[in-house]
Structure formats: structure tokens, C-alpha cells
Coordinates of C-alpha atoms in Angstrom, one line a residue:
M1 CA 0.0 0.0 0.0
N2 CA 1.3 3.4 -0.9
P3 CA 1.9 5.8 2.0
T4 CA -0.3 8.8 2.2
K5 CA 1.1 11.8 0.3
K6 CA 1.5 14.9 2.4
V7 CA 0.8 18.5 1.3
A8 CA 1.6 21.8 3.0
F9 CA 0.4 25.3 2.3
Y10 CA 1.8 28.8 2.7
T11 CA -0.5 31.8 2.1
L12 CA 0.7 35.4 1.5
G13 CA -1.6 38.4 1.4
C14 CA -5.3 38.9 2.1
K15 CA -8.2 37.2 3.8
L16 CA -9.5 36.2 0.3
N17 CA -6.2 34.2 -0.3
F18 CA -6.7 32.5 3.0
S19 CA -10.2 31.4 2.1
E20 CA -9.0 30.1 -1.3
T21 CA -6.1 28.2 0.2
S22 CA -8.5 26.5 2.6
T23 CA -10.8 25.5 -0.3
I24 CA -7.8 24.2 -2.3
A25 CA -6.6 22.3 0.7
R26 CA -10.0 20.5 1.0
S27 CA -9.6 19.4 -2.7
F28 CA -6.3 17.8 -1.8
K29 CA -8.0 16.0 1.1
D30 CA -10.6 14.7 -1.3
E31 CA -7.8 13.2 -3.3
G32 CA -6.4 11.4 -0.3
F33 CA -3.6 13.8 0.7
E34 CA -2.8 14.5 4.4
R35 CA -2.3 18.2 5.2
V36 CA 0.7 19.1 7.3
D37 CA 2.3 22.3 8.6
F38 CA 4.6 24.1 6.2
K39 CA 7.5 23.6 8.6
E40 CA 7.0 19.8 8.3
E41 CA 8.2 17.4 5.6
A42 CA 5.7 17.2 2.8
D43 CA 5.6 15.8 -0.7
I44 CA 4.1 19.0 -2.1
Y45 CA 4.4 22.6 -1.0
V46 CA 1.8 25.0 -2.4
I47 CA 2.5 28.7 -2.0
N48 CA -0.5 31.0 -2.6
T49 CA 1.1 34.3 -3.7
C50 CA 0.1 38.0 -3.5
S51 CA 1.2 40.9 -5.6
V52 CA -0.2 43.9 -3.6
T53 CA 3.1 44.9 -2.0
E54 CA 6.7 44.7 -3.2
N55 CA 7.6 42.7 -0.1
A56 CA 5.3 39.8 -1.0
D57 CA 7.2 39.3 -4.3
K58 CA 10.5 39.1 -2.4
R59 CA 9.2 36.8 0.3
F60 CA 8.2 34.2 -2.3
K61 CA 11.9 33.2 -2.9
T62 CA 12.5 32.9 0.9
I63 CA 9.5 30.6 1.3
V64 CA 10.6 28.3 -1.6
K65 CA 14.0 28.0 0.1
Q66 CA 12.3 27.1 3.5
A67 CA 10.4 24.3 1.7
Q68 CA 13.5 23.0 0.0
K69 CA 15.4 23.0 3.3
V70 CA 12.9 20.7 4.8
N71 CA 12.6 18.4 1.8
P72 CA 14.9 19.1 -1.2
D73 CA 12.9 16.5 -3.3
A74 CA 9.5 18.0 -2.7
F75 CA 7.3 19.3 -5.5
V76 CA 6.8 23.1 -5.2
A77 CA 3.7 24.8 -6.8
A78 CA 3.0 28.6 -6.9
I79 CA -0.5 29.8 -7.3
G80 CA -2.4 33.1 -6.8
C81 CA -2.1 36.7 -7.9
Y82 CA 1.7 37.0 -8.5
A83 CA 1.5 33.6 -10.3
Q84 CA -1.0 35.1 -12.7
L85 CA 0.9 38.4 -13.2
K86 CA 4.4 37.1 -13.5
P87 CA 4.3 33.4 -14.1
E88 CA 7.6 33.1 -16.0
E89 CA 9.4 35.0 -13.2
L90 CA 8.1 32.6 -10.6
A91 CA 8.9 29.6 -12.8
D92 CA 12.5 30.8 -13.0
V93 CA 12.9 30.6 -9.2
N94 CA 15.1 27.7 -8.3
G95 CA 13.0 24.8 -7.0
V96 CA 9.6 25.8 -8.4
D97 CA 8.0 23.0 -10.4
L98 CA 4.6 24.3 -11.3
V99 CA 3.0 27.8 -11.7
L100 CA -0.8 28.1 -12.0
G101 CA -2.7 31.3 -12.9
A102 CA -6.1 32.6 -11.8
T103 CA -8.4 30.0 -13.4
E104 CA -6.0 27.0 -13.0
K105 CA -5.3 27.2 -9.3
F106 CA -8.6 25.6 -8.3
K107 CA -7.8 22.6 -10.5
I108 CA -4.3 22.1 -9.1
T109 CA -4.8 18.4 -8.3
D110 CA -5.4 17.8 -12.1
Y111 CA -1.8 19.0 -12.8
L112 CA 0.0 16.8 -10.3
N113 CA 0.9 13.8 -12.5
E114 CA 3.9 12.0 -11.1
L115 CA 5.0 14.7 -8.6
T116 CA 8.5 14.5 -10.1
K117 CA 10.8 17.5 -9.9
N118 CA 11.0 19.5 -13.1
D119 CA 14.2 21.0 -14.4
F120 CA 12.2 24.1 -15.2
G121 CA 8.9 25.5 -13.7
E122 CA 5.9 24.4 -15.8
V123 CA 3.5 27.3 -16.4
H124 CA -0.3 27.0 -16.9
S125 CA -1.7 30.5 -17.0
C126 CA -4.7 31.8 -18.8
E127 CA -5.3 35.2 -20.4
I128 CA -6.9 37.1 -17.6
E129 CA -10.0 37.7 -19.9
D130 CA -10.7 34.0 -19.4
A131 CA -11.0 34.4 -15.6
D132 CA -14.7 34.9 -15.9
F133 CA -16.1 32.0 -13.8
Y134 CA -16.6 31.9 -10.1
V135 CA -15.2 29.4 -7.5
G136 CA -16.7 29.7 -4.0
S137 CA -14.3 29.4 -1.1
Y138 CA -14.2 29.6 2.7
S139 CA -11.5 29.0 5.3
I140 CA -12.0 27.0 8.4
G141 CA -8.5 26.7 9.7
D142 CA -9.1 29.0 12.7
R143 CA -11.8 27.5 15.0
T144 CA -13.2 30.9 16.0
R145 CA -13.8 32.6 12.7
A146 CA -14.0 31.7 9.0
F147 CA -13.4 33.8 5.9
L148 CA -16.2 33.4 3.5
K149 CA -15.6 34.5 -0.1
V150 CA -18.6 36.0 -1.8
Q151 CA -17.1 37.9 -4.8
D152 CA -14.0 37.9 -6.9
G153 CA -12.3 40.2 -9.4
C154 CA -12.8 43.9 -9.9
D155 CA -14.1 46.2 -12.7
Y156 CA -12.5 49.3 -11.2
K157 CA -9.4 50.7 -12.9
C158 CA -7.5 52.3 -10.0
T159 CA -4.2 53.5 -11.4
Y160 CA -2.0 51.9 -8.8
C161 CA -3.6 48.4 -8.7
T162 CA -2.8 45.1 -10.4
I163 CA -5.7 43.2 -8.9
P164 CA -7.9 43.4 -12.0
L165 CA -4.9 42.0 -14.0
A166 CA -4.4 39.3 -11.5
R167 CA -8.0 38.3 -10.7
G168 CA -10.1 39.4 -13.7
I169 CA -13.5 40.9 -13.9
S170 CA -16.0 41.3 -11.1
R171 CA -18.1 38.2 -10.5
S172 CA -20.1 36.9 -7.6
D173 CA -21.1 33.6 -6.0
T174 CA -24.8 32.7 -6.2
M175 CA -26.9 33.6 -3.2
D176 CA -27.8 30.0 -2.7
N177 CA -24.2 28.9 -2.6
V178 CA -23.2 31.7 -0.1
L179 CA -26.0 30.7 2.2
Q180 CA -25.1 27.0 1.9
N181 CA -21.4 27.7 2.7
A182 CA -22.5 29.9 5.7
K183 CA -24.6 27.0 7.0
E184 CA -21.7 24.5 6.5
I185 CA -19.4 26.9 8.5
S186 CA -21.9 27.4 11.3
N187 CA -22.5 23.6 11.5
Q188 CA -18.8 23.2 12.4
G189 CA -19.2 25.3 15.6
I190 CA -17.5 28.4 14.2
K191 CA -18.9 31.5 15.8
E192 CA -17.8 34.3 13.4
I193 CA -17.9 34.6 9.6
V194 CA -15.9 37.4 7.9
L195 CA -17.2 38.2 4.4
T196 CA -14.4 38.6 1.9
G197 CA -13.9 39.4 -1.8
V198 CA -11.9 41.8 -4.0
N199 CA -14.7 44.3 -4.1
I200 CA -17.6 42.9 -2.0
G201 CA -19.9 45.9 -2.3
D202 CA -20.1 44.9 -6.0
Y203 CA -21.8 41.7 -5.0
G204 CA -24.4 40.4 -7.4
K205 CA -22.5 41.3 -10.6
G206 CA -21.7 38.2 -12.6
E207 CA -23.8 35.9 -10.3
F208 CA -24.9 34.0 -13.4
G209 CA -21.7 34.3 -15.5
N210 CA -22.9 37.6 -17.0
K211 CA -23.5 41.1 -15.8
K212 CA -27.2 40.6 -15.0
H213 CA -28.0 41.6 -11.4
E214 CA -30.5 39.6 -9.5
H215 CA -29.1 40.4 -6.1
T216 CA -27.2 43.2 -4.4
F217 CA -24.9 43.5 -1.5
L218 CA -27.9 44.6 0.6
D219 CA -29.8 41.5 -0.4
L220 CA -26.8 39.4 0.6
V221 CA -26.4 40.8 4.1
T222 CA -30.1 40.7 4.7
E223 CA -30.2 37.0 3.8
L224 CA -27.1 36.1 5.8
D225 CA -28.5 37.8 8.9
N226 CA -31.2 35.2 8.9
V227 CA -28.9 32.1 8.8
E228 CA -29.4 30.4 12.1
G229 CA -26.4 29.3 14.1
I230 CA -24.1 32.1 13.1
E231 CA -23.3 34.3 16.1
R232 CA -21.4 37.0 14.3
L233 CA -21.0 38.3 10.8
R234 CA -18.3 40.9 9.9
I235 CA -17.9 42.8 6.6
S236 CA -14.2 42.8 5.8
S237 CA -13.7 45.8 3.6
I238 CA -16.1 47.8 1.4
E239 CA -15.6 50.7 -1.0
P240 CA -17.1 54.0 0.4
N241 CA -19.2 54.6 -2.8
L242 CA -20.7 51.1 -2.5
L243 CA -21.5 51.3 1.2
K244 CA -25.1 52.5 1.1
N245 CA -27.2 54.0 3.9
E246 CA -29.5 50.9 3.7
T247 CA -26.6 48.6 4.5
I248 CA -25.4 50.8 7.4
D249 CA -29.0 50.9 8.8
L250 CA -29.3 47.1 8.4
V251 CA -26.1 46.5 10.3
S252 CA -27.2 48.9 13.1
K253 CA -30.4 46.8 13.7
S254 CA -28.9 43.4 12.8
R255 CA -29.0 40.2 14.8
A256 CA -25.6 39.0 13.8
F257 CA -23.7 41.8 11.9
V258 CA -21.2 43.5 14.2
P259 CA -20.6 47.3 14.3
H260 CA -17.2 47.2 12.6
F261 CA -16.5 48.6 9.1
H262 CA -13.3 48.7 7.1
V263 CA -13.6 51.4 4.4
P264 CA -10.6 52.1 2.1
L265 CA -9.9 55.9 1.7
Q266 CA -6.4 55.8 0.0
S267 CA -6.0 59.6 0.1
G268 CA -7.5 62.6 1.9
S269 CA -6.7 64.8 -1.1
N270 CA -9.2 65.0 -3.9
D271 CA -6.4 65.8 -6.4
I272 CA -4.7 62.5 -5.5
L273 CA -8.0 60.6 -5.5
R274 CA -8.6 61.8 -9.1
K275 CA -5.1 60.6 -10.1
M276 CA -5.8 57.3 -8.5
K277 CA -9.1 57.0 -10.4
R278 CA -11.0 56.4 -7.2
R279 CA -14.8 56.6 -7.6
Y280 CA -15.5 59.2 -4.9
M281 CA -14.2 62.4 -3.3
K282 CA -13.2 62.8 0.3
E283 CA -16.5 64.5 1.1
L284 CA -18.4 61.3 0.3
Y285 CA -16.0 59.4 2.6
A286 CA -16.6 61.8 5.5
D287 CA -20.4 61.4 4.9
R288 CA -20.1 57.6 5.2
V289 CA -18.2 57.9 8.5
S290 CA -20.7 60.3 9.9
K291 CA -23.7 58.1 8.8
I292 CA -22.1 55.1 10.6
K293 CA -21.4 57.0 13.7
E294 CA -24.9 58.6 13.7
V295 CA -26.6 55.2 13.9
M296 CA -23.8 53.2 15.7
P297 CA -21.9 55.6 17.9
Q298 CA -19.8 52.7 19.3
A299 CA -18.8 51.4 15.8
C300 CA -15.2 50.7 15.0
I301 CA -14.1 52.1 11.6
G302 CA -10.8 51.1 10.0
V303 CA -9.3 53.0 7.0
D304 CA -6.8 52.0 4.3
V305 CA -4.5 54.8 3.1
I306 CA -1.6 54.9 0.7
V307 CA 1.3 57.4 1.1
G308 CA 3.8 58.5 -1.5
F309 CA 1.6 58.2 -4.6
P310 CA 3.2 59.9 -7.6
S311 CA 2.9 63.7 -7.4
E312 CA 1.8 63.6 -3.7
T313 CA 3.3 66.9 -2.4
E314 CA 3.8 67.8 1.2
E315 CA 0.5 69.8 1.0
H316 CA -1.4 66.8 -0.3
F317 CA 0.0 64.6 2.4
L318 CA -0.9 67.1 5.2
E319 CA -4.4 67.4 3.7
T320 CA -4.7 63.6 4.1
Y321 CA -3.2 63.7 7.6
N322 CA -5.5 66.5 8.8
F323 CA -8.5 64.9 7.2
L324 CA -7.9 61.6 9.0
N325 CA -7.0 63.4 12.3
E326 CA -10.4 65.1 12.3
L327 CA -12.4 62.0 11.3
D328 CA -14.1 59.9 13.9
I329 CA -12.2 56.7 12.9
S330 CA -10.6 53.9 15.0
Y331 CA -7.4 52.8 13.2
L332 CA -5.5 53.0 9.9
H333 CA -3.9 50.4 7.6
V334 CA -1.0 52.4 6.1
F335 CA 0.5 51.3 2.8
T336 CA 3.6 52.8 1.3
Y337 CA 3.1 53.2 -2.4
S338 CA 5.3 50.9 -4.5
E339 CA 5.5 50.9 -8.3
R340 CA 3.7 47.9 -10.0
A341 CA 4.4 46.9 -13.6
N342 CA 1.6 47.5 -16.1
T343 CA -0.2 50.1 -14.0
E344 CA -0.9 53.7 -15.1
A345 CA 0.7 55.1 -11.9
A346 CA 4.0 53.4 -12.7
E347 CA 4.3 55.7 -15.7
M348 CA 3.4 58.9 -13.9
D349 CA 5.7 61.8 -13.2
G350 CA 6.4 63.3 -9.8
I351 CA 8.0 60.2 -8.2
V352 CA 8.1 60.7 -4.4
P353 CA 11.5 59.7 -2.9
K354 CA 11.5 56.5 -0.9
A355 CA 12.8 58.3 2.2
V356 CA 9.8 60.7 2.0
R357 CA 7.4 57.9 1.5
S358 CA 8.8 56.2 4.6
K359 CA 8.6 59.4 6.8
R360 CA 4.9 59.9 5.8
S361 CA 4.1 56.3 6.5
K362 CA 5.7 56.6 9.9
M363 CA 3.6 59.7 10.7
L364 CA 0.4 58.0 9.7
R365 CA 1.2 54.9 11.7
G366 CA 1.7 57.2 14.7
L367 CA -1.7 58.7 14.0
S368 CA -3.2 55.2 13.8
A369 CA -1.8 54.3 17.3
K370 CA -3.3 57.6 18.7
K371 CA -6.7 56.9 17.1
R372 CA -6.8 53.3 18.4
R373 CA -5.9 54.4 21.9
A374 CA -8.6 57.1 21.9
F375 CA -11.1 54.5 20.6
Y376 CA -10.2 52.0 23.3
E377 CA -10.3 54.7 26.0
N378 CA -13.8 55.6 24.9
Q379 CA -14.9 52.0 25.3
L380 CA -13.8 51.7 28.9
G381 CA -16.7 51.1 31.3
T382 CA -18.9 49.7 28.5
K383 CA -20.4 46.2 28.3
R384 CA -19.3 44.2 25.3
T385 CA -19.4 40.7 23.9
V386 CA -16.0 39.0 23.4
L387 CA -15.2 36.0 21.2
F388 CA -12.0 34.3 22.5
E389 CA -9.3 33.1 20.2
G390 CA -7.5 29.7 20.3
E391 CA -3.9 30.6 21.0
N392 CA -2.0 30.8 24.3
K393 CA 0.1 34.0 23.9
E394 CA 2.7 34.2 26.7
G395 CA 0.2 33.0 29.3
Y396 CA -2.8 35.1 28.0
I397 CA -5.8 34.4 25.8
H398 CA -6.9 37.2 23.4
G399 CA -10.3 38.0 22.0
F400 CA -12.2 40.7 20.1
T401 CA -15.3 42.5 21.1
E402 CA -18.0 42.9 18.5
N403 CA -16.7 46.4 17.7
Y404 CA -13.1 45.1 17.3
V405 CA -11.5 46.1 20.7
K406 CA -8.7 43.6 21.3
V407 CA -8.8 42.2 24.9
K408 CA -6.7 39.8 27.0
T409 CA -7.1 37.7 30.2
P410 CA -4.9 35.0 31.7
W411 CA -4.9 31.8 29.6
N412 CA -7.8 29.4 30.1
P413 CA -8.4 26.7 27.5
E414 CA -12.1 26.5 28.4
L415 CA -12.6 30.0 27.0
V416 CA -11.4 29.1 23.5
N417 CA -14.2 29.8 20.9
S418 CA -16.6 31.0 23.5
L419 CA -18.6 34.2 23.7
Y420 CA -18.8 36.1 27.0
K421 CA -20.5 39.3 28.1
V422 CA -17.8 41.5 29.7
C423 CA -17.2 45.0 31.1
L424 CA -14.1 46.7 29.7
S425 CA -12.1 48.0 32.6
K426 CA -8.6 49.3 31.7
I427 CA -5.9 49.4 29.0
D428 CA -2.8 47.3 29.8
D429 CA 0.8 48.4 29.2
D430 CA 0.8 46.5 25.8
G431 CA -2.2 48.5 24.6
L432 CA -4.7 45.7 25.0
V433 CA -7.8 46.0 27.1
R434 CA -8.5 44.1 30.4
F435 CA -12.1 43.4 31.5
D436 CA -14.4 41.9 34.1
F437 CA -16.5 38.8 33.2
I438 CA -20.3 39.3 33.4
E439 CA -21.7 36.1 32.0
S440 CA -21.2 33.3 29.4
L441 CA -23.5 33.7 26.3
V442 CA -23.1 30.4 24.3
S443 CA -20.8 27.5 24.8

């Protein structure tokens, strides 16, 4: 009898990548493979790549070396966004045997013939125009929460972004399939589902393989809110122009959706937003924040922002800084602009020196720390619900409130994946919040 073949996965990038890795891992299981940790010896190592930051490109080579160190004879496959954008580049990396693009990655087990090492990386990559079908995914690696993919691709043409080149046009899962996946997740005792996609506010588009819309994002959240057994639903990231008042109102009255929004801004200067080809001005963004806070004063609002975009002057940057400083938001995800091949921005004049980009990034990270601290201080004395994570971190267990305050208490394995009502009491030296238990909600 042949011993069971082992497969290991490494995921770079976003929540969407994690949901897809999880789905691909299940397809290996169906073929009789055993999944092991990436640090362990495996017959196949699958690396799900990302192309959003420069760093992700560089890390790929390091990860391939890690796999080869553990098993020099292992078969190494690269999939994901970078594999679609630069397949030949990845195939040239020493040790890589197979590179699969956007449509091929979900059929990876079909490409694994003899698992023999190749002298050169074999590439199977479609023209991105062919990436027009949808594959539903969800991740269930973490017992407390799952990432549920509801949409893929993007029809926007932001000048700095390679995602439309890597993932193709906007398309959605069917409503029936999303609800079925949500039920499967909840049946496994997972308490929180995070909705993910490339542009989830565009949900509905391409639901039937064409541009016909039967459902909208509002329909999706309305239906999901009625799925029994799901304790918490969280919207991962949604464009400000697609976050409608009706959705905000629904979340404010919802049974399961939590008061936490992550809304990309990218710049607080209308000049720069135009150059980025974003689909809103900063006034609309401010309006979205004020609408959320009007109906959910305790809501947590996270913001994506890019510094150092071509032609961003000191005045443009200060406009962004001051705009964010005055907004009632809770934290920032700061990205330092990096040139990406085949994007409009890469050809633009007015390159901002890297040292200046770095300084601006540091300033915004400082602002983020200040905003998060102020938000946490504002939550002290309030009663919240915490979902506890599964890891022992230096003798403590961590968890998140519904409005995304990170808390800690001494490690107790019985708390893992449980929901408790608590009263937030003080901020610890490490910036996390301590609390007093009130009662257990569900086991």
C-alpha cells in the first residue's frame, strides 16, 4: 500500500487568499492527501502568492528556500495573484516545479501527475480575460472565525492596482451557494464569519456568469443575517461609494452583523483621489463615516490609506493627515506606495523619494496608534461581547469585542471559541484591554 502523500500550504496576502487556500486544501484532502504544517516534511508545498506589495514578491523566494530546506525533493507549486501576473518570473525561481494562474489554481490536483521534480517550472496561466467563472471558497483553519468568499475580481481601474490584471472581472457567488457555505461553516461550531472578496460591495454582478444583477450586497447581508447558528458576521472591507445607507442601517439593527467597518480611503486629497481614479471624493467618505457614527456611535471604523503616490506633495500629504486626524475613525492600515508593472501610476511623473514615503508612512502609523488608543479609552466602562481566540500567547488568551476592541485575560483553554459578556475596565501596558466577566453567552 502506498503511504499517504503529504501537502503543506503557505499563504501570502489577504483574507481572500486564506479562504481560497483553505478550499484548495480541501480538494487535496478529497484526493487522499494529508495536510501538514509548512515547517514539516511534505511531498508537495503549495505557495499562494500575493502581488499587492513589493515585499510579497521578495518573500516568495525565501518561502521556496524554506520548503527546500525541509525536503529538497518536494514538489513546489506557486498559485495566486503573483503567479497570474508574472508566471515566468516565478517559474525561474530555483526549486519551483509548477505555476498556476487565476483559473487553473482551483484545478491544481489535475496538474499533479507524477510529482516528479521538473528542471524548469511548468506554467499554466490563462489570459486574464478568461478568468470569468466563479469558484466559491471559505477558510475554516481557525476555529473561532471563518473567511467566506462571496465575490472575486474587480471592474475598477484604480491607477496603482494590479488586482484586475491578477483576478479578472468582477463576479459573484450565487446567493444559494453563499448561504449554503455559511450554514456549513456554522455547523462546524465556528462563531464568526468574515465576508471577503476583492470588491464585495459589487456583490451580485456576474452571479450567473454575465453582468445581470438579480441580487445586491444589501440582499446578501439581509439573507445572511437570517442564517441560524451564526453568532457573528463581519464585513471585511467595502468601498465607500458602495457602502449604502440601507446597508449601514441594516447592520445597526442586525441580529448578527457587528458594528465594525473597514472602508478604504487611500488619500484625503481630492487631487490625488482623481489621479488614483478612485470613484468618490473625500466629502463622500466623510459622509459615510458620519452616517455610521450617527446610527452606531460605538462602531469601529478602519481605514486603508496609501502614502507616497506619484505627485503627492507635502501639501497633499498634510491634507490627508489633517482629514484623518479630524475624522471619527478607530485605526489605519497604512500602505507605502510601490510601483507595480503594467499600471498607469508606474508611468506617472512626480515620483516621491522613498525616504519621504517612509517618513509619511511613519507619521500615519503614529496617528493610527493615537486613534486606536482614543477609541479604546472611549470604550472603557462599556459592556461588550468577546469571542475568545484559540492561542496561548505568553500566558494570555486574546479575543475581540463585536466592535473590534482587542482584549486579554490569563490563559484558560475553556474560554477558546466561547462568547462572554464583559465590562471593559482598563488598558494594559501593551495597549490591549482588560475586563471583568459578566456572563457566558453560548458554549
